[in-house]
mmCIF file of C-alpha atoms in Angstrom:
data_model
loop_
_atom_site.group_PDB
_atom_site.id
_atom_site.type_symbol
_atom_site.label_atom_id
_atom_site.label_comp_id
_atom_site.label_asym_id
_atom_site.label_seq_id
_atom_site.Cartn_x
_atom_site.Cartn_y
_atom_site.Cartn_z
ATOM 1 C CA MET A 205 0.066 -0.081 0.204
ATOM 2 C CA ASP A 206 1.450 3.324 -0.936
ATOM 3 C CA GLU A 207 1.623 6.493 1.403
ATOM 4 C CA HIS A 208 -1.218 8.338 -0.262
ATOM 5 C CA GLU A 209 -3.569 5.219 0.376
ATOM 6 C CA LEU A 210 -2.577 4.968 3.776
ATOM 7 C CA ILE A 211 -3.240 8.408 4.726
ATOM 8 C CA ALA A 212 -6.270 8.284 3.252
ATOM 9 C CA ARG A 213 -7.615 5.337 5.287
ATOM 10 C CA VAL A 214 -5.992 7.302 8.370
ATOM 11 C CA ARG A 215 -8.710 10.337 7.390
ATOM 12 C CA ALA A 216 -11.115 7.571 7.009
ATOM 13 C CA GLY A 217 -10.423 6.449 10.697
ATOM 14 C CA GLU A 218 -8.974 3.118 10.345
ATOM 15 C CA PRO A 219 -6.802 2.516 13.582
ATOM 16 C CA ALA A 220 -4.820 -0.158 11.570
ATOM 17 C CA ALA A 221 -3.934 2.478 9.094
ATOM 18 C CA GLU A 222 -2.809 4.858 11.757
ATOM 19 C CA ARG A 223 -0.475 2.413 13.549
ATOM 20 C CA ALA A 224 1.077 1.329 10.152
ATOM 21 C CA LEU A 225 1.642 5.008 9.581
ATOM 22 C CA TYR A 226 3.032 5.293 13.062
ATOM 23 C CA ASP A 227 5.412 2.066 12.373
ATOM 24 C CA ALA A 228 6.559 3.523 9.233
ATOM 25 C CA HIS A 229 8.115 6.651 10.639
ATOM 26 C CA VAL A 230 8.411 6.583 14.413
ATOM 27 C CA ASP A 231 11.881 5.127 14.394
ATOM 28 C CA ARG A 232 13.346 8.497 12.332
ATOM 29 C CA VAL A 233 11.405 10.895 14.678
ATOM 30 C CA TYR A 234 12.650 9.174 17.959
ATOM 31 C CA ARG A 235 15.904 9.178 16.792
ATOM 32 C CA LEU A 236 15.832 12.784 15.828
ATOM 33 C CA ALA A 237 13.985 13.814 19.035
ATOM 34 C CA TYR A 238 16.595 11.476 20.914
ATOM 35 C CA ARG A 239 19.743 12.870 19.179
ATOM 36 C CA LEU A 240 18.491 16.741 19.823
ATOM 37 C CA ALA A 241 17.277 15.761 23.621
ATOM 38 C CA GLY A 242 19.794 13.467 24.589
ATOM 39 C CA ASP A 243 17.020 11.979 27.307
ATOM 40 C CA ASP A 244 14.821 9.188 26.656
ATOM 41 C CA GLU A 245 12.001 10.675 28.605
ATOM 42 C CA LEU A 246 12.338 13.923 26.788
ATOM 43 C CA ALA A 247 12.633 12.424 23.239
ATOM 44 C CA ARG A 248 9.133 10.054 24.137
ATOM 45 C CA ASP A 249 7.434 13.028 25.028
ATOM 46 C CA PHE A 250 8.492 14.858 21.841
ATOM 47 C CA THR A 251 7.645 11.801 19.783
ATOM 48 C CA GLN A 252 4.427 11.265 21.300
ATOM 49 C CA GLU A 253 3.407 14.941 21.227
ATOM 50 C CA THR A 254 4.462 14.840 17.282
ATOM 51 C CA PHE A 255 2.385 11.804 16.456
ATOM 52 C CA ILE A 256 -0.653 13.256 18.298
ATOM 53 C CA ARG A 257 -0.440 16.486 16.456
ATOM 54 C CA ALA A 258 0.242 14.971 13.188
ATOM 55 C CA PHE A 259 -3.059 12.639 13.487
ATOM 56 C CA ASP A 260 -5.088 15.593 14.869
ATOM 57 C CA ARG A 261 -3.851 17.960 11.859
ATOM 58 C CA LEU A 262 -3.713 15.474 9.098
ATOM 59 C CA ASP A 263 -6.633 17.298 7.509
ATOM 60 C CA THR A 264 -4.150 20.116 6.786
ATOM 61 C CA PHE A 265 -1.749 17.887 5.093
ATOM 62 C CA ARG A 266 -2.108 18.622 1.007
ATOM 63 C CA GLY A 267 0.141 16.329 0.193
ATOM 64 C CA ASP A 268 2.381 18.699 -1.932
ATOM 65 C CA ALA A 269 5.586 17.799 0.498
ATOM 66 C CA ARG A 270 6.213 14.254 1.315
ATOM 67 C CA PHE A 271 4.653 13.028 4.284
ATOM 68 C CA SER A 272 7.748 12.563 6.126
ATOM 69 C CA THR A 273 8.872 16.135 5.533
ATOM 70 C CA TRP A 274 5.702 17.432 7.128
ATOM 71 C CA LEU A 275 6.039 15.062 9.856
ATOM 72 C CA HIS A 276 9.583 16.070 10.520
ATOM 73 C CA ALA A 277 8.323 19.869 10.518
ATOM 74 C CA ILE A 278 6.079 18.955 13.241
ATOM 75 C CA ALA A 279 8.656 16.894 15.260
ATOM 76 C CA THR A 280 11.421 19.518 14.786
ATOM 77 C CA SER A 281 9.140 22.159 16.175
ATOM 78 C CA VAL A 282 8.186 19.894 19.061
ATOM 79 C CA ALA A 283 11.395 19.066 19.895
ATOM 80 C CA LEU A 284 12.963 22.736 19.823
ATOM 81 C CA ASN A 285 10.187 24.185 21.565
ATOM 82 C CA GLY A 286 10.151 21.613 24.361
ATOM 83 C CA LEU A 287 13.927 22.011 24.719
ATOM 84 C CA ARG A 288 13.812 25.621 25.120
ATOM 85 C CA ARG A 289 11.515 25.519 28.039
ATOM 86 C CA THR A 290 13.525 22.653 29.439
ATOM 87 C CA LYS A 291 16.639 24.769 28.819
ATOM 88 C CA ARG A 292 15.014 27.719 30.897
ATOM 89 C CA PHE A 293 14.443 25.446 33.693
ATOM 90 C CA ARG A 294 17.855 23.758 33.841
ATOM 91 C CA SER A 295 19.810 26.749 33.035
ATOM 92 C CA GLN A 296 18.187 28.310 36.654
ATOM 93 C CA THR A 297 19.008 25.496 38.416
ATOM 94 C CA THR A 298 22.230 23.886 37.253
ATOM 95 C CA LEU A 299 24.137 26.373 35.460
ATOM 96 C CA GLU A 300 26.975 26.727 38.009
ATOM 97 C CA ALA A 301 27.142 22.997 38.545
ATOM 98 C CA ALA A 302 27.231 22.543 34.523
ATOM 99 C CA ASP A 303 29.848 25.022 34.229
ATOM 100 C CA GLY A 304 32.095 23.152 36.776
ATOM 101 C CA VAL A 305 31.612 19.886 35.159
ATOM 102 C CA ALA A 306 32.381 21.154 31.580
ATOM 103 C CA THR A 307 35.420 22.781 32.879
ATOM 104 C CA SER A 308 36.841 19.720 34.778
ATOM 105 C CA ALA A 309 35.910 17.655 31.626
ATOM 106 C CA ARG A 310 38.121 19.714 29.482
ATOM 107 C CA SER A 311 41.154 19.608 31.257
ATOM 108 C CA ALA A 312 40.958 16.213 32.557
ATOM 109 C CA GLU A 313 39.610 14.375 29.655
ATOM 110 C CA PRO A 314 41.695 14.488 26.360
ATOM 111 C CA ASP A 315 39.424 12.198 24.622
ATOM 112 C CA LEU A 316 38.463 13.842 21.067
ATOM 113 C CA LYS A 317 34.747 12.226 21.105
ATOM 114 C CA VAL A 318 33.892 13.583 24.449
ATOM 115 C CA ARG A 319 35.210 16.959 23.665
ATOM 116 C CA LEU A 320 33.457 16.770 20.186
ATOM 117 C CA HIS A 321 30.150 15.880 21.890
ATOM 118 C CA ALA A 322 30.591 18.823 24.487
ATOM 119 C CA ALA A 323 31.356 21.139 21.561
ATOM 120 C CA ILE A 324 28.041 20.172 19.767
ATOM 121 C CA ASP A 325 26.263 20.505 23.074
ATOM 122 C CA ALA A 326 27.421 23.995 23.435
ATOM 123 C CA LEU A 327 26.617 25.307 19.945
ATOM 124 C CA PRO A 328 23.487 27.512 19.595
ATOM 125 C CA THR A 329 20.393 25.389 19.243
ATOM 126 C CA ARG A 330 19.949 26.583 15.384
ATOM 127 C CA TYR A 331 23.455 25.117 14.540
ATOM 128 C CA ARG A 332 23.333 22.484 16.831
ATOM 129 C CA THR A 333 20.145 21.299 15.160
ATOM 130 C CA VAL A 334 21.425 21.430 11.579
ATOM 131 C CA VAL A 335 24.567 19.489 12.587
ATOM 132 C CA VAL A 336 22.519 16.985 14.133
ATOM 133 C CA MET A 337 20.321 16.590 11.048
ATOM 134 C CA HIS A 338 23.007 16.607 8.644
ATOM 135 C CA ASP A 339 26.106 15.031 10.009
ATOM 136 C CA VAL A 340 24.759 12.830 12.728
ATOM 137 C CA GLU A 341 21.373 11.786 11.288
ATOM 138 C CA GLY A 342 22.153 12.113 7.423
ATOM 139 C CA TYR A 343 19.566 14.495 6.432
ATOM 140 C CA THR A 344 19.691 16.263 3.054
ATOM 141 C CA HIS A 345 19.782 20.014 3.281
ATOM 142 C CA GLU A 346 16.299 20.121 1.480
ATOM 143 C CA GLU A 347 14.740 18.068 4.329
ATOM 144 C CA ILE A 348 16.512 20.057 6.728
ATOM 145 C CA ALA A 349 15.227 23.195 5.378
ATOM 146 C CA ALA A 350 11.695 22.043 4.817
ATOM 147 C CA SER A 351 11.669 20.950 8.491
ATOM 148 C CA LEU A 352 12.835 23.792 10.151
ATOM 149 C CA GLY A 353 10.941 26.475 7.675
ATOM 150 C CA VAL A 354 13.984 27.936 6.039
ATOM 151 C CA GLU A 355 15.731 28.242 2.684
ATOM 152 C CA VAL A 356 18.369 25.289 1.733
ATOM 153 C CA GLY A 357 20.966 27.960 1.560
ATOM 154 C CA THR A 358 20.247 29.050 5.155
ATOM 155 C CA SER A 359 20.965 25.406 6.309
ATOM 156 C CA LYS A 360 24.216 25.266 4.272
ATOM 157 C CA ALA A 361 25.271 28.384 5.552
ATOM 158 C CA GLN A 362 24.355 27.327 9.053
ATOM 159 C CA LEU A 363 26.051 23.947 8.812
ATOM 160 C CA SER A 364 29.253 25.683 7.645
ATOM 161 C CA ARG A 365 29.256 28.245 10.618
ATOM 162 C CA ALA A 366 28.455 25.121 12.958
ATOM 163 C CA ARG A 367 31.511 23.193 11.764
ATOM 164 C CA ALA A 368 33.487 26.427 11.845
ATOM 165 C CA LYS A 369 32.585 26.991 15.174
ATOM 166 C CA LEU A 370 33.319 23.294 16.149
ATOM 167 C CA ARG A 371 36.771 23.474 14.429
ATOM 168 C CA GLU A 372 37.526 26.337 16.813
ATOM 169 C CA SER A 373 36.455 24.793 19.944
ATOM 170 C CA LEU A 374 38.575 21.915 19.004
ATOM 171 C CA ALA A 375 41.607 23.709 17.524
ATOM 172 C CA ASP A 376 43.983 22.009 20.331
ATOM 173 C CA PHE A 377 43.252 18.596 18.391
ATOM 174 C CA ALA A 378 44.021 19.744 15.079
ATOM 175 C CA GLY A 379 46.700 17.458 14.806
ATOM 176 C CA GLU A 380 44.473 14.253 15.434
ATOM 177 C CA TRP A 381 42.076 15.772 12.396
ATOM 178 C CA ALA A 382 45.193 15.671 10.368
ATOM 179 C CA SER A 383 46.266 12.263 11.409
ATOM 180 C CA MET B 208 43.762 19.857 8.106
ATOM 181 C CA THR B 209 41.552 20.066 5.321
ATOM 182 C CA ASP B 210 37.930 20.425 5.450
ATOM 183 C CA ASP B 211 37.045 16.928 4.207
ATOM 184 C CA ARG B 212 39.050 15.364 6.614
ATOM 185 C CA PHE B 213 37.354 17.427 9.449
ATOM 186 C CA GLU B 214 33.906 16.599 8.339
ATOM 187 C CA GLU B 215 34.706 13.010 7.902
ATOM 188 C CA ARG B 216 35.889 12.707 11.331
ATOM 189 C CA LEU B 217 32.745 14.753 12.404
ATOM 190 C CA ARG B 218 30.286 12.300 10.739
ATOM 191 C CA GLU B 219 32.360 9.161 12.404
ATOM 192 C CA MET B 220 32.374 10.557 15.901
ATOM 193 C CA GLY B 221 29.042 12.143 15.819
ATOM 194 C CA ARG B 222 27.512 8.649 15.066
ATOM 195 C CA ASP B 223 27.800 8.366 19.254
ATOM 196 C CA TYR B 224 26.379 11.693 19.987
ATOM 197 C CA HIS B 225 23.453 11.087 21.809
ATOM 198 C CA ARG B 226 22.970 7.700 20.365
ATOM 199 C CA PRO B 227 19.403 6.553 20.606
ATOM 200 C CA PRO B 228 18.270 3.312 22.245
ATOM 201 C CA GLU B 229 15.937 0.968 20.571
ATOM 202 C CA THR B 230 12.827 2.928 19.807
ATOM 203 C CA PRO B 231 10.075 2.110 22.556
ATOM 204 C CA ARG B 232 7.483 2.162 19.529
ATOM 205 C CA GLU B 233 4.787 -0.199 21.912
ATOM 206 C CA GLU B 234 4.888 2.121 25.049
ATOM 207 C CA MET B 235 4.816 5.487 22.832
ATOM 208 C CA TRP B 236 2.145 4.236 21.057
ATOM 209 C CA ALA B 237 0.059 3.413 23.888
ATOM 210 C CA ALA B 238 0.884 6.724 25.336
ATOM 211 C CA ILE B 239 -0.229 8.483 21.814
ATOM 212 C CA VAL B 240 -3.742 6.500 21.999
ATOM 213 C CA ALA B 241 -4.144 7.554 25.592
ATOM 214 C CA GLY B 242 -3.188 11.061 24.880
ATOM 215 C CA ARG B 243 -5.531 11.317 21.794
ATOM 216 C CA ARG B 244 -8.279 9.994 23.725
ATOM 217 C CA ARG B 245 -7.682 12.390 26.725
ATOM 218 C CA ARG B 246 -7.676 15.246 24.330
ATOM 219 C CA ALA B 247 -10.637 14.327 22.425
ATOM 220 C CA GLU B 248 -12.835 14.507 25.587
ATOM 221 C CA PRO B 249 -15.173 17.269 25.840
ATOM 222 C CA ARG B 250 -13.762 20.629 27.001
ATOM 223 C CA VAL B 251 -16.010 20.360 30.064
ATOM 224 C CA SER B 252 -14.386 17.246 31.340
ATOM 225 C CA VAL B 253 -10.848 18.350 30.383
ATOM 226 C CA LEU B 254 -11.166 21.372 32.913
ATOM 227 C CA ARG B 255 -9.969 19.408 36.220
ATOM 228 C CA PRO B 256 -10.266 20.776 39.636
ATOM 229 C CA ALA B 257 -6.811 22.000 39.386
ATOM 230 C CA TRP B 258 -7.380 24.018 36.459
ATOM 231 C CA ARG B 259 -10.805 25.525 37.942
ATOM 232 C CA TRP B 260 -8.840 26.346 40.938
ATOM 233 C CA GLY B 261 -6.249 28.073 39.139
ATOM 234 C CA LEU B 262 -8.540 30.176 36.917
ATOM 235 C CA GLY B 263 -10.602 30.847 40.153
ATOM 236 C CA MET B 264 -7.500 32.283 41.624
ATOM 237 C CA ALA B 265 -6.449 34.399 38.563
ATOM 238 C CA ALA B 266 -9.956 35.775 38.251
ATOM 239 C CA VAL B 267 -9.476 37.006 41.836
ATOM 240 C CA LEU B 268 -6.219 38.353 41.418
ATOM 241 C CA LEU B 269 -7.521 40.086 38.194
ATOM 242 C CA LEU B 270 -10.681 41.503 40.053
ATOM 243 C CA GLY B 271 -8.166 42.728 42.761
ATOM 244 C CA ILE B 272 -6.052 44.517 40.383
ATOM 245 C CA ALA B 273 -9.205 46.080 38.673
ATOM 246 C CA ILE B 274 -10.626 47.322 42.039
ATOM 247 C CA GLY B 275 -7.093 48.455 43.128
ATOM 248 C CA ARG B 276 -6.498 50.552 39.935
ATOM 249 C CA TRP B 277 -10.300 52.065 40.252
ATOM 250 C CA LEU B 278 -9.614 53.156 44.066
ATOM 251 C CA ARG B 279 -5.861 54.449 43.492
ATOM 252 C CA PRO B 280 -6.685 58.079 42.452
ATOM 253 C CA HIS B 281 -8.674 58.216 45.776
ATOM 254 C CA GLN B 282 -6.115 56.538 48.145
ATOM 255 C CA THR B 283 -2.580 57.077 49.239
ATOM 256 C CA VAL B 284 -0.233 54.481 48.048
ATOM 257 C CA PRO B 285 1.727 52.512 50.869
ATOM 258 C CA THR B 286 5.452 52.865 50.886
ATOM 259 C CA GLY B 287 6.159 49.866 52.674
ATOM 260 C CA GLY B 288 5.097 46.931 55.064
ATOM 261 C CA LEU B 289 2.043 44.771 54.519
ATOM 262 C CA ALA B 290 -0.856 46.305 52.661
ATOM 263 C CA THR B 291 -3.035 48.135 55.184
ATOM 264 C CA THR B 292 -5.050 50.778 52.986
ATOM 265 C CA ALA B 293 -8.567 50.004 51.021
ATOM 266 C CA THR B 294 -6.624 49.963 48.228
ATOM 267 C CA ASP B 295 -4.751 47.038 49.028
ATOM 268 C CA VAL B 296 -7.454 44.772 50.730
ATOM 269 C CA PRO B 297 -7.998 42.786 47.446
ATOM 270 C CA TYR B 298 -4.663 42.295 46.712
ATOM 271 C CA GLN B 299 -4.112 41.090 50.602
ATOM 272 C CA VAL B 300 -7.143 38.520 50.132
ATOM 273 C CA ALA B 301 -5.795 37.380 46.621
ATOM 274 C CA ALA B 302 -2.148 37.120 48.156
ATOM 275 C CA THR B 303 -3.514 35.119 51.091
ATOM 276 C CA GLN B 304 -5.512 32.712 49.144
ATOM 277 C CA TYR B 305 -2.407 32.165 46.739
ATOM 278 C CA LEU B 306 0.035 31.711 49.638
ATOM 279 C CA ASN B 307 -2.608 28.956 51.139
ATOM 280 C CA SER B 308 -2.449 27.366 47.907
ATOM 281 C CA THR B 309 1.003 27.240 47.248
ATOM 282 C CA GLU B 310 1.892 25.880 50.753
ATOM 283 C CA THR B 311 -0.665 22.950 50.181
ATOM 284 C CA LEU B 312 0.927 22.433 46.933
ATOM 285 C CA LEU B 313 4.711 22.841 48.050
ATOM 286 C CA ALA B 314 4.262 20.742 51.367
ATOM 287 C CA GLY B 315 2.551 17.786 49.286
ATOM 288 C CA PHE B 316 5.318 17.805 46.548
ATOM 289 C CA ARG B 317 7.739 17.515 49.155
ATOM 290 C CA ALA B 318 6.116 14.678 50.611
ATOM 291 C CA ASP B 319 5.658 12.958 47.297
ATOM 292 C CA ALA B 320 9.216 13.700 46.634
ATOM 293 C CA ARG B 321 10.257 11.614 49.598
ATOM 294 C CA SER B 322 8.404 8.445 48.464
ATOM 295 C CA GLY B 323 10.171 8.941 45.274
ATOM 296 C CA HIS B 324 7.021 9.332 43.105
ATOM 297 C CA VAL B 325 5.304 12.865 42.191
ATOM 298 C CA ASP B 326 1.875 12.915 41.315
ATOM 299 C CA THR B 327 1.641 14.583 37.806
ATOM 300 C CA LEU B 328 -1.300 16.815 39.220
ATOM 301 C CA PHE B 329 1.189 18.934 41.212
ATOM 302 C CA VAL B 330 2.739 19.669 37.814
ATOM 303 C CA ALA B 331 -0.460 21.090 36.533
ATOM 304 C CA GLN B 332 -1.303 23.299 39.645
ATOM 305 C CA ALA B 333 2.401 24.589 39.746
ATOM 306 C CA HIS B 334 1.741 25.744 36.177
ATOM 307 C CA GLU B 335 -1.737 27.584 37.221
ATOM 308 C CA LEU B 336 -0.152 29.044 40.404
ATOM 309 C CA LEU B 337 2.606 30.494 38.137
ATOM 310 C CA SER B 338 0.313 32.642 36.530
ATOM 311 C CA SER B 339 -0.935 33.570 39.710
ATOM 312 C CA THR B 340 2.495 34.510 41.069
ATOM 313 C CA ARG B 341 3.076 36.621 37.872
ATOM 314 C CA LEU B 342 -0.095 38.751 38.646
ATOM 315 C CA LEU B 343 1.094 39.134 42.423
ATOM 316 C CA LEU B 344 4.145 40.298 41.572
ATOM 317 C CA GLN B 345 2.831 42.985 39.190
ATOM 318 C CA SER B 346 0.446 43.939 41.881
ATOM 319 C CA PRO B 347 0.927 46.305 45.135
ATOM 320 C CA ALA B 348 1.705 42.897 46.739
ATOM 321 C CA GLY B 349 4.713 42.384 44.771
ATOM 322 C CA ARG B 350 5.890 45.992 46.094
ATOM 323 C CA ASP B 351 5.746 44.728 49.675
ATOM 324 C CA PRO B 352 9.584 44.170 50.698
ATOM 325 C CA ARG B 353 8.686 41.408 52.737
ATOM 326 C CA LEU B 354 6.352 39.540 50.254
ATOM 327 C CA LYS B 355 8.410 40.092 46.881
ATOM 328 C CA PRO B 356 11.606 38.002 47.590
ATOM 329 C CA LEU B 357 9.070 35.240 48.666
ATOM 330 C CA LEU B 358 7.006 35.583 45.484
ATOM 331 C CA GLU B 359 10.237 35.520 43.420
ATOM 332 C CA ASP B 360 11.644 32.316 45.186
ATOM 333 C CA LEU B 361 8.203 30.977 44.514
ATOM 334 C CA GLU B 362 8.015 31.922 41.150
ATOM 335 C CA LEU B 363 10.944 29.825 40.589
ATOM 336 C CA VAL B 364 10.365 26.935 42.397
ATOM 337 C CA LEU B 365 6.750 26.753 40.756
ATOM 338 C CA ALA B 366 8.429 26.964 37.199
ATOM 339 C CA GLN B 367 10.872 24.208 38.023
ATOM 340 C CA ILE B 368 7.637 21.983 38.966
ATOM 341 C CA ALA B 369 5.626 23.055 35.908
ATOM 342 C CA LEU B 370 8.471 22.018 33.694
ATOM 343 C CA LEU B 371 9.517 18.583 35.272
ATOM 344 C CA PRO B 372 9.349 16.345 32.344
ATOM 345 C CA GLY B 373 6.269 14.257 33.200
ATOM 346 C CA GLY B 374 6.907 14.634 37.040
ATOM 347 C CA ARG B 375 9.134 11.611 37.033
ATOM 348 C CA ASP B 376 12.752 12.647 36.963
ATOM 349 C CA THR B 377 14.135 12.049 40.148
ATOM 350 C CA GLU B 378 17.110 14.207 39.587
ATOM 351 C CA ASP B 379 15.067 17.085 38.967
ATOM 352 C CA VAL B 380 12.808 16.518 41.809
ATOM 353 C CA ASN B 381 15.689 16.299 44.288
ATOM 354 C CA LEU B 382 17.116 19.642 42.630
ATOM 355 C CA ILE B 383 13.940 21.334 43.319
ATOM 356 C CA THR B 384 13.416 20.096 46.737
ATOM 357 C CA GLN B 385 17.071 20.990 47.663
ATOM 358 C CA GLY B 386 16.543 24.391 46.314
ATOM 359 C CA MET B 387 13.392 24.880 48.534
ATOM 360 C CA ASP B 388 15.136 23.745 51.572
ATOM 361 C CA GLN B 389 18.276 26.087 51.163
ATOM 362 C CA GLN B 390 15.968 28.972 50.589
ATOM 363 C CA SER B 391 13.628 27.814 53.453
ATOM 364 C CA VAL B 392 11.045 28.490 50.962
ATOM 365 C CA LEU B 393 8.436 26.511 53.058
ATOM 366 C CA THR B 394 9.082 28.085 56.671
ATOM 367 C CA ARG B 395 9.169 31.655 54.983
ATOM 368 C CA LEU B 396 6.031 30.686 53.379
ATOM 369 C CA ARG B 397 4.263 29.504 56.237
ATOM 370 C CA THR B 398 5.480 32.655 58.127
ATOM 371 C CA ALA B 399 3.811 34.731 55.522
ATOM 372 C CA ILE B 400 0.428 33.132 55.694
ATOM 373 C CA PRO B 401 -1.818 35.409 58.239
ATOM 374 C CA ALA B 402 -2.886 33.263 61.240
ATOM 375 C CA GLY B 403 -6.769 32.346 61.156
ATOM 376 C CA PRO B 404 -8.989 29.707 58.993
ATOM 377 C CA ALA B 405 -7.452 30.297 55.738
ATOM 378 C CA SER B 406 -8.327 34.150 55.684
ATOM 379 C CA ALA B 407 -11.967 33.516 55.159
ATOM 380 C CA PRO B 408 -13.028 36.355 57.455
ATOM 381 C CA ARG B 409 -10.779 38.680 55.658
ATOM 382 C CA THR B 410 -12.149 37.855 52.284
ATOM 383 C CA GLN B 411 -15.838 38.750 53.582
ATOM 384 C CA GLY B 412 -16.514 41.970 52.790
ATOM 385 C CA ALA B 413 -13.527 42.716 50.711
ATOM 386 C CA LEU B 414 -14.713 42.171 47.353
#
């Protein structure tokens, strides 16, 4: 059964079709949510909210773009808004503690992978999102642009700036990059 | 170092960045079905007691602010201490109700935190009280030098509870209760609540 037919059956209220549509897309949505959140509880919340909204708003899906593109636009919106709220809460309570951990990890942990992950964490949200989607999860710039509601050129520019910032953060590992 | 080499290493090592576990698809599907069913219920049943309670309190505060603004040109604005003029009576009533409700919530939250399971109802109530806190902070009650720091601390604690992910994160819950203890929030809150049976006599005739 192709996706158009599946969506038509979901619109007709078939529970089995809803489950089939969910099964077809849940892995990618959950993976992205987890990569962005770094937390299983949050990733589950974001994924669930994404599908709840998608099913509720399926009538607004016109079929101009692929369903996965439309679904990922919802997923990134849910995840980024959710992370903004969580970040505001956490930044008020754990900022000093987190700073201490980051500093000690930098001086005591020479492992490049650890440093890279910390540097990705430290990127501004818009840059981190593009790095995660493109370099970690393998989305194309077209998919990223459609999900984030930006131009393809913007996605490329943000990835370029994000990589430049990462390279700058990891400057003392330049030898390892070259090796 | 070339760009290609850097990007290659970035992609290699990025694979382990927040590496997701296996998708918990059955659990999430059950939550989605339950969530959709809940949202499809008629709105009247969605308005749970916690929401009605919060909306009622916000209404009292707004009414207090309206009365206060109406009376303000005819009254002297107090420069400090607890509100005592006719202008501030509505705020005092609203503040007392708010403090009582917040004390009940935080005491319950602490008790739940000790048992290791925080009821999600507290999260919804904290969300409601948060709006009331902001309204109070912007009212004459928020200019009371004894009340303002307490309201600001309560706003932070309520925001933390309201943003708990599903109310189940033990580490976050512990951070909140530690913060409450360090700031002696509950003690200060109880001290600020006027003695007497939940401010009922003060309410009568004030609004």
